[in-house]
Short mmCIF file of C-alpha atoms in Angstrom, two decimals:
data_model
loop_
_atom_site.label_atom_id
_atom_site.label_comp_id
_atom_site.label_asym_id
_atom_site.label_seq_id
_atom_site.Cartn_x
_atom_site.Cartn_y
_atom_site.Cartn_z
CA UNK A 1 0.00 0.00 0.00
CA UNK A 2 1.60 3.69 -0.92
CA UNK A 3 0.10 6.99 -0.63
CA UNK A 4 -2.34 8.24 -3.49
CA UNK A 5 -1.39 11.28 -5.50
CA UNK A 6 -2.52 13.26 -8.06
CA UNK A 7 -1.85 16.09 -10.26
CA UNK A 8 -4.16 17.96 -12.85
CA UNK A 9 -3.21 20.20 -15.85
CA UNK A 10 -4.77 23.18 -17.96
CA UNK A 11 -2.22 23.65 -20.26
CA UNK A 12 1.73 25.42 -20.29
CA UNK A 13 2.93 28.86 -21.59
CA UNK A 14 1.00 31.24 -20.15
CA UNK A 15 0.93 35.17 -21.11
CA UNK A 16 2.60 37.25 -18.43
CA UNK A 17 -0.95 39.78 -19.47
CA UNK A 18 -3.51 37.42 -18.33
CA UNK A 19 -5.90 39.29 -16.32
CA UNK A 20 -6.22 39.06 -12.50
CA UNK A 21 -9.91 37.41 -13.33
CA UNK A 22 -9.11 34.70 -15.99
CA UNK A 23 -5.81 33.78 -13.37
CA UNK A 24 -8.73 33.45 -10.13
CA UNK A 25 -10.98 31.92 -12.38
CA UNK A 26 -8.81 28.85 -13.68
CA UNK A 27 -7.30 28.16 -10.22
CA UNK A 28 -11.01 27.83 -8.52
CA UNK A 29 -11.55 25.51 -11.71
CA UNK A 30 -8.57 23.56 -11.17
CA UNK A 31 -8.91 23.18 -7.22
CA UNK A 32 -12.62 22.39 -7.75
CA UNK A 33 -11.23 19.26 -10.17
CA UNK A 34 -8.48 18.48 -8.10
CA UNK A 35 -10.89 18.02 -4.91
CA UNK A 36 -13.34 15.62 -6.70
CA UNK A 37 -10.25 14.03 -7.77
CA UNK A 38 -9.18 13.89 -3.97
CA UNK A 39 -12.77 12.82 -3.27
CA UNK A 40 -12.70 9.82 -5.13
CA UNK A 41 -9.38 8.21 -3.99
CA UNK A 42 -10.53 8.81 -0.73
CA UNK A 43 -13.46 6.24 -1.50
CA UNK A 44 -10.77 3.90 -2.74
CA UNK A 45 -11.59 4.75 -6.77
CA UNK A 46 -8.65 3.46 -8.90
CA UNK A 47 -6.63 5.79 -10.78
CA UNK A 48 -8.01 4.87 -14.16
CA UNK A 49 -11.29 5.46 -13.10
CA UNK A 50 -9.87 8.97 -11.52
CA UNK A 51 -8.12 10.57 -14.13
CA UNK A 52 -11.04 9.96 -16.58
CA UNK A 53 -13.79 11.15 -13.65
CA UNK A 54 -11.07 14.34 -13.79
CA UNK A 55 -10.55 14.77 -17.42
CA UNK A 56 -14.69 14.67 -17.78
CA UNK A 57 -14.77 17.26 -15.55
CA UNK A 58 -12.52 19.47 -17.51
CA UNK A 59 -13.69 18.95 -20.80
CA UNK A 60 -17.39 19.86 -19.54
CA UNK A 61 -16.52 23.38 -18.34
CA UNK A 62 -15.61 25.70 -21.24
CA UNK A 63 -12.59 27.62 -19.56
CA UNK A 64 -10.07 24.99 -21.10
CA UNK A 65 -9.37 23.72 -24.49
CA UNK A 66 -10.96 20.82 -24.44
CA UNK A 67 -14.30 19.32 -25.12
CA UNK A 68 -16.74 22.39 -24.82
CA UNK A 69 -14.59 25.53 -25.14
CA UNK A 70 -12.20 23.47 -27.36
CA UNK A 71 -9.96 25.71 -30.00
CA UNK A 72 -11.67 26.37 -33.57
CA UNK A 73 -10.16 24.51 -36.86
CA UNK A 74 -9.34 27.07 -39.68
CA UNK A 75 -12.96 26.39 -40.94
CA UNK A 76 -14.17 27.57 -37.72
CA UNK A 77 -15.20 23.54 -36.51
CA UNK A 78 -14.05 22.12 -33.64
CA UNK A 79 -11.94 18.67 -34.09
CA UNK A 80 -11.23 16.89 -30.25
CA UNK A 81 -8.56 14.28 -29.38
CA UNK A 82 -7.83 12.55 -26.21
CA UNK A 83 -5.84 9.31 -24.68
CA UNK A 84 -5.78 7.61 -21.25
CA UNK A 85 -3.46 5.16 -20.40
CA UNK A 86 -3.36 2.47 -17.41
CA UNK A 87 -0.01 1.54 -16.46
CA UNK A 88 -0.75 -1.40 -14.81
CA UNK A 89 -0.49 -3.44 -17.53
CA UNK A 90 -0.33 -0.37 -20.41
CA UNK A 91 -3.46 -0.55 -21.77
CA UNK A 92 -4.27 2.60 -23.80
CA UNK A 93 -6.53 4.18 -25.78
CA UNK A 94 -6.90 7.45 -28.27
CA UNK A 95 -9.16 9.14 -30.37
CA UNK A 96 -9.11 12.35 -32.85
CA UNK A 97 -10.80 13.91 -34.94
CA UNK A 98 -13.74 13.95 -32.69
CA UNK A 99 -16.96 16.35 -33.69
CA UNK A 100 -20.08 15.25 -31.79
CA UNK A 101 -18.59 12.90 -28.60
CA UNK A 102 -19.50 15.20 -25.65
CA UNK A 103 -16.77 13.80 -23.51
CA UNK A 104 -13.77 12.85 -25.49
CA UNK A 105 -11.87 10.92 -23.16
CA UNK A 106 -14.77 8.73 -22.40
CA UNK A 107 -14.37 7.36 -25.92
CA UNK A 108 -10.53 7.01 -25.44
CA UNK A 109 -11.12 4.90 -22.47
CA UNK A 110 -13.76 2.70 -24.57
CA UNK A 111 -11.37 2.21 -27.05
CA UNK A 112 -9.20 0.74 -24.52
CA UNK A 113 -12.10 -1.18 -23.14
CA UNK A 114 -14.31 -2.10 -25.55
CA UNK A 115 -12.44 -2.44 -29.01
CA UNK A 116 -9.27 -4.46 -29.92
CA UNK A 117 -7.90 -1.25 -31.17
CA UNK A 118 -5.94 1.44 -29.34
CA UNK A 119 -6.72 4.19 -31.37
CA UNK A 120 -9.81 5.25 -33.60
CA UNK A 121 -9.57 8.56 -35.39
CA UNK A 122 -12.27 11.19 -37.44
CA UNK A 123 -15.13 8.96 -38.96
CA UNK A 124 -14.55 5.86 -37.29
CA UNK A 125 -14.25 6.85 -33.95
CA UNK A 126 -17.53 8.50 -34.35
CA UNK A 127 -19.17 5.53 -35.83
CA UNK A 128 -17.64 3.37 -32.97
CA UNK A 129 -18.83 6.53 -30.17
CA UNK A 130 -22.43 5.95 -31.61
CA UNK A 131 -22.18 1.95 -31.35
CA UNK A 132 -21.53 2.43 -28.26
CA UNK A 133 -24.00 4.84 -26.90
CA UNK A 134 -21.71 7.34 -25.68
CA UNK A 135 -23.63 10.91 -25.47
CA UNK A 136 -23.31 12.66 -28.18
CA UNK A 137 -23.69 16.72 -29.00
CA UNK A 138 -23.94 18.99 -32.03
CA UNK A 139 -20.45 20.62 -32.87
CA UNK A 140 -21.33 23.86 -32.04
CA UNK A 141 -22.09 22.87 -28.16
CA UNK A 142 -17.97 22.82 -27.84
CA UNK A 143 -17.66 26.36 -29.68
CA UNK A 144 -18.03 29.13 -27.57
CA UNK A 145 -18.57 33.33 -28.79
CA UNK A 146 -14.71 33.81 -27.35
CA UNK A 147 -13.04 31.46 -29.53
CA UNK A 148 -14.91 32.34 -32.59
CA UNK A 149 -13.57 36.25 -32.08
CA UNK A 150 -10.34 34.61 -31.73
CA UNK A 151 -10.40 32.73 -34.66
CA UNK A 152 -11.45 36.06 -36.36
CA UNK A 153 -8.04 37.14 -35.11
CA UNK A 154 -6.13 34.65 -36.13
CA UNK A 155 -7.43 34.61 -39.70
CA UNK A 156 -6.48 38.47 -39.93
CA UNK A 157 -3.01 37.72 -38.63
CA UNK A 158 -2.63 34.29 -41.06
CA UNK A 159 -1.43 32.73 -37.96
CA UNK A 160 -1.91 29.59 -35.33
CA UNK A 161 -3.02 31.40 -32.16
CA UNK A 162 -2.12 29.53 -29.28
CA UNK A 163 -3.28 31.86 -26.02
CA UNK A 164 -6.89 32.59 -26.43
CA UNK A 165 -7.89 33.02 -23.50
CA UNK A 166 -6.95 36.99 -23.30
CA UNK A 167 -9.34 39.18 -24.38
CA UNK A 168 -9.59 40.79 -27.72
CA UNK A 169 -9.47 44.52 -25.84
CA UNK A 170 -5.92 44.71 -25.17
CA UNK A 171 -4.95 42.14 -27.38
CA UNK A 172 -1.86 44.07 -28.94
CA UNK A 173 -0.06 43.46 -25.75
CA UNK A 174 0.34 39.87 -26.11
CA UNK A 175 -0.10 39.16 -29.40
CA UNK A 176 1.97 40.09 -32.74
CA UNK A 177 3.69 42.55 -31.32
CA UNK A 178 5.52 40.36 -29.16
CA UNK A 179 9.44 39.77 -29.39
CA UNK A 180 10.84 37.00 -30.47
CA UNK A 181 7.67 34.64 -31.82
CA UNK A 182 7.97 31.39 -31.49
CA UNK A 183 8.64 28.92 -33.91
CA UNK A 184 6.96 25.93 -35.02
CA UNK A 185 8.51 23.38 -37.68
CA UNK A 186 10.25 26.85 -38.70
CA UNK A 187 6.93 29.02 -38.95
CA UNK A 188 6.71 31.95 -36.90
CA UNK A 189 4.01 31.19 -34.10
CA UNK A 190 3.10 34.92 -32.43
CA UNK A 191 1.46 34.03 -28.90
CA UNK A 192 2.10 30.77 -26.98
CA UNK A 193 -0.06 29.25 -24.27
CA UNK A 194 -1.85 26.36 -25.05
CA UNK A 195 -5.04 24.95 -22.76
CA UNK A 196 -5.12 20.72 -23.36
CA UNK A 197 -5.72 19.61 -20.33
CA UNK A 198 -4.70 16.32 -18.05
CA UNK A 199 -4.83 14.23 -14.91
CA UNK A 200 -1.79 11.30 -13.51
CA UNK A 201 -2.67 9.71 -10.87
CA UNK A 202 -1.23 6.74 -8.17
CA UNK A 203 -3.73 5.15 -6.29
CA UNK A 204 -3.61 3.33 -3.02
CA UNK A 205 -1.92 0.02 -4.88
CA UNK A 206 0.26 1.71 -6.32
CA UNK A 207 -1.53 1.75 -9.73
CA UNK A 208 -0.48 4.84 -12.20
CA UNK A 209 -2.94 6.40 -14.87
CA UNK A 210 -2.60 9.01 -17.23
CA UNK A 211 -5.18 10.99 -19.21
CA UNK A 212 -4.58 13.82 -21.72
CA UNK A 213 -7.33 16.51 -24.08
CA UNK A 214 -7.47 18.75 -26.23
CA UNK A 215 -8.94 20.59 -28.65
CA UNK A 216 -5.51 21.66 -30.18
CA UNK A 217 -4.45 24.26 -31.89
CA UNK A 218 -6.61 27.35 -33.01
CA UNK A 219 -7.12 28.34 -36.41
CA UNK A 220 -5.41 24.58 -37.11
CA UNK A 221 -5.21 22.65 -40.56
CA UNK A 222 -7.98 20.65 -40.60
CA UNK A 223 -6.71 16.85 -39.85
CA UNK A 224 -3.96 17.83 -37.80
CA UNK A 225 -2.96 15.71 -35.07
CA UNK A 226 -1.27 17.08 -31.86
CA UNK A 227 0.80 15.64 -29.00
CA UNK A 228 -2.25 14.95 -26.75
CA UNK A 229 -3.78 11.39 -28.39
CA UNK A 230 -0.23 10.36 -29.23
CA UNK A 231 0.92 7.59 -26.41
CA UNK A 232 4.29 8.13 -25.49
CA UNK A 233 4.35 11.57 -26.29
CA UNK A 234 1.27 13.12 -24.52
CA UNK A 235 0.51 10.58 -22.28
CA UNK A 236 1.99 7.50 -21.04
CA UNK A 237 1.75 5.43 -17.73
CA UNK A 238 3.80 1.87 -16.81
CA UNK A 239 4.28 0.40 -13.82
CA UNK A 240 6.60 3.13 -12.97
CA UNK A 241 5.01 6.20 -13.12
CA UNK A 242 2.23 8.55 -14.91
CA UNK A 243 2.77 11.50 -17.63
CA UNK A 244 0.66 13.77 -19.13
CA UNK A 245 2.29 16.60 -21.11
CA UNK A 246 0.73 19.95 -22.27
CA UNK A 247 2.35 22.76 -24.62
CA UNK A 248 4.00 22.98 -28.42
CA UNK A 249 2.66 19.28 -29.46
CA UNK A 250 5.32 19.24 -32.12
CA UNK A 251 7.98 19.14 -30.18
CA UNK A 252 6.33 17.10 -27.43
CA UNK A 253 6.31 14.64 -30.13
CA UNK A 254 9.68 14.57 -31.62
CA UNK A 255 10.78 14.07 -28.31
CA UNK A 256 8.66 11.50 -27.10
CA UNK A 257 8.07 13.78 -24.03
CA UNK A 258 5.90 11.22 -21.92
CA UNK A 259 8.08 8.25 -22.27
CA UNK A 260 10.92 9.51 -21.68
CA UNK A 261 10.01 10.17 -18.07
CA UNK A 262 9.51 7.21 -17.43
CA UNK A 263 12.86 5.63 -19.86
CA UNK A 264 14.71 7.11 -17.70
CA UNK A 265 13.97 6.54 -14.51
CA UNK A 266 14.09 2.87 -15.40
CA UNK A 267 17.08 2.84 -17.32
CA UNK A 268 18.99 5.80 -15.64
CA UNK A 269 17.26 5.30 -12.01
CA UNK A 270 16.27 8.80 -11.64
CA UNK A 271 13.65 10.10 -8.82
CA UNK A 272 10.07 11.40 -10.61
CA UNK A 273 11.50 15.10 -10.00
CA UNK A 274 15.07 14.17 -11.66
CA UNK A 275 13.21 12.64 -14.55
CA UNK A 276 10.99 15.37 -15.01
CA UNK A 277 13.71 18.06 -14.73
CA UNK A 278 15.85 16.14 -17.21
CA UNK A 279 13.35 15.83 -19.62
CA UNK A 280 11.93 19.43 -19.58
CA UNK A 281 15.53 20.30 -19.99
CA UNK A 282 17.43 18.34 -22.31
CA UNK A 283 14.38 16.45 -24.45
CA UNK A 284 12.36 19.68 -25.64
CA UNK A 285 15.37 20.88 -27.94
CA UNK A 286 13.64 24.56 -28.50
CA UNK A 287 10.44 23.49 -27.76
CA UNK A 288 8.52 24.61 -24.79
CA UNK A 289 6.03 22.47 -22.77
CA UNK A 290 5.28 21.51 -19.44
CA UNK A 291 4.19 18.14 -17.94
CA UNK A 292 2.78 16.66 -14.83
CA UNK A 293 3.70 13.13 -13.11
CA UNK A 294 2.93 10.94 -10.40
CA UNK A 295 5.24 7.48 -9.60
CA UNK A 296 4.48 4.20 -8.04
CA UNK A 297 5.03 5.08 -4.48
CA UNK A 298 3.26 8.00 -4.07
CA UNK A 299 5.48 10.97 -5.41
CA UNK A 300 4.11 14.14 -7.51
CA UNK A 301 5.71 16.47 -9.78
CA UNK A 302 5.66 19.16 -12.24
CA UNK A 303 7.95 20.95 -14.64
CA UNK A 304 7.85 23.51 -17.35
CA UNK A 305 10.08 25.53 -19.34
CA UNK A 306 8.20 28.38 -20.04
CA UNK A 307 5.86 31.20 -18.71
CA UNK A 308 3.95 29.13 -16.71
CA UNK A 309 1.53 25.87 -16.48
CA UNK A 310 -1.77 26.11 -15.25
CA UNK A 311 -1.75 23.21 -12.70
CA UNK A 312 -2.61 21.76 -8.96
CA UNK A 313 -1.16 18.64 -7.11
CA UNK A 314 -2.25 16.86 -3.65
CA UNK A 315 -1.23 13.77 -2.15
CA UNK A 316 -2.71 11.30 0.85
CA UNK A 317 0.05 12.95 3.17
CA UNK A 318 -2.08 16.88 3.16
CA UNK A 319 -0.11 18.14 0.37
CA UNK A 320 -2.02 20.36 -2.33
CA UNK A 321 -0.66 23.27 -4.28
CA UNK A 322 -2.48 24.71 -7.30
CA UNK A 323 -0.39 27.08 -8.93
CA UNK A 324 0.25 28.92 -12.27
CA UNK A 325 3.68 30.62 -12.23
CA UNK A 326 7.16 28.96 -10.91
#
């Protein structure tokens, strides 16, 4: 028997101009997750069954990118993806392309389930979602009046926009006009903070689950597939330990971000902190993310390598932090 943990995720990269409001708002959001999360491993819930109770919750409320309140394709659609993982014996499951499945990572974790797949994408997964009776919505339930003026923006710019969460009164502070933009498979990318959102969690037996969604990128390529339903690079759980990563899914991917959390701590017998920190700082190249993990016997950690990461943490011993800057 070990302690539970758990941490929870609304995405990495975070503009220094977020107002006071948006800050307040996404911390009562994340503490309110993080305490039914708490709830439920009081009551002895596994962490499979955690991180997707979690994830749910996130993807309901429209504050994050995911599920309702997800980021708009460049035709102004919304296109999901999600993945949980159980380390115990590394069962998985993904799905993308989603436009009707209220809860994405419901699906992922009937994929896992209920198919001999891991991973159903665009049409498919949606004829497997309505086979198996999974609630479904209308597309524009996920897309909310905010993100469609921010699409607006980013059409007018011909960029991705990452951060749209700040207002479009006082936008010019944090948008194009910022130094240095970011780049992206060497495009110029001119405001970084994405929103995907995730839970990693260690039960009472020591059992480690991971869960990851998004609604990726806005003003995206249609068809474009992101970090989030990729295992091993968004999310991953083993015996070992639990990752779920958030930020530029690019580079998450080249990098095979989750993975190599937990590669080396069993190959190079690092501590969950160590692992993290070496992977934030020598596996991004000059890509910026953040991640969150949880091991085996109870540990929790974070790390990011840029503005900040919207993100909480608690564990069975009265730890809890919920945080956004370092």
């Amino acid at each position: 028997m070990v302690g539970w943990a758990i941490a929870v995720h609304g995405g990495a990269g975070v503009d220094p101009n977020l107002p006071p409001q948006r800050q307040e708002e996404a911390k009562q959001l994340l503490t309110r997750v993080l305490n039914l999360g708490i709830s439920a491993l009081r009551s002895n819930a596994s962490a499979i069954d955690v991180v997707e109770l979690v994830v749910r919750e996130l993807e309901t409320d429209p504050l994050f990118n995911s599920g309702r309140g997800s980021a708009l394709t460049e035709k102004g659609t919304v296109e999901m993806e999600a993945s949980i993982m159980d380390g115990t014996k590394r069962r998985c499951g993904a799905v993308s392309g989603l436009t009707t499945v209220k809860n994405p990572i419901s699906l992922a974790r009937l994929v896992m389930d209920k198919s001999p797949h891991s991973y159903l994408a665009f049409a498919g997964a949606e004829d497997f979602a309505r086979k198996q009776g999974v609630e479904l919505v209308e597309n524009d339930y996920f897309i909310t009046p905010e993100n469609v003026g921010m699409l607006k923006l980013a059409k007018e710019a011909n960029t991705i926009l990452f951060d749209y969460r700040v207002p479009i009164s006082g936008y010019d502070t944090c948008g194009a006009e910022v130094e240095s933009p970011i780049v992206m498979n060497g495009l110029p990318i001119s405001v970084y903070a994405p929103e995907t959102v995730g839970c990693v969690v260690v039960d009472r037996e020591g059992r480690c689950a991971a869960a990851t969604s998004t609604g990726g990128l806005m003003n995206k390529m249609t068809g474009r597939i992101g970090d989030s339903p990729l295992i091993g690079a968004g999310t991953y759980a083993c015996e070992v330990c639990g990752v779920s990563c958030t930020g530029e899914g690019e580079a998450i991917i080249r990098g095979t971000l989750a993975r190599e959390v937990a590669a080396v701590m069993e190959y190079k017998g690092l501590g969950l902190q160590e692992a993290v920190d070496f992977v934030i700082n020598d596996r991004l190249d000059e890509g910026f993310a953040g991640l969150i993990a949880v091991s085996n016997s109870g540990e929790v950690a974070y790390g990011f390598n840029c503005n900040g990461m919207f993100r909480g943490c608690a564990s069975e011993d009265g730890f809890m932090e919920v945080g956004i800057w370092e």
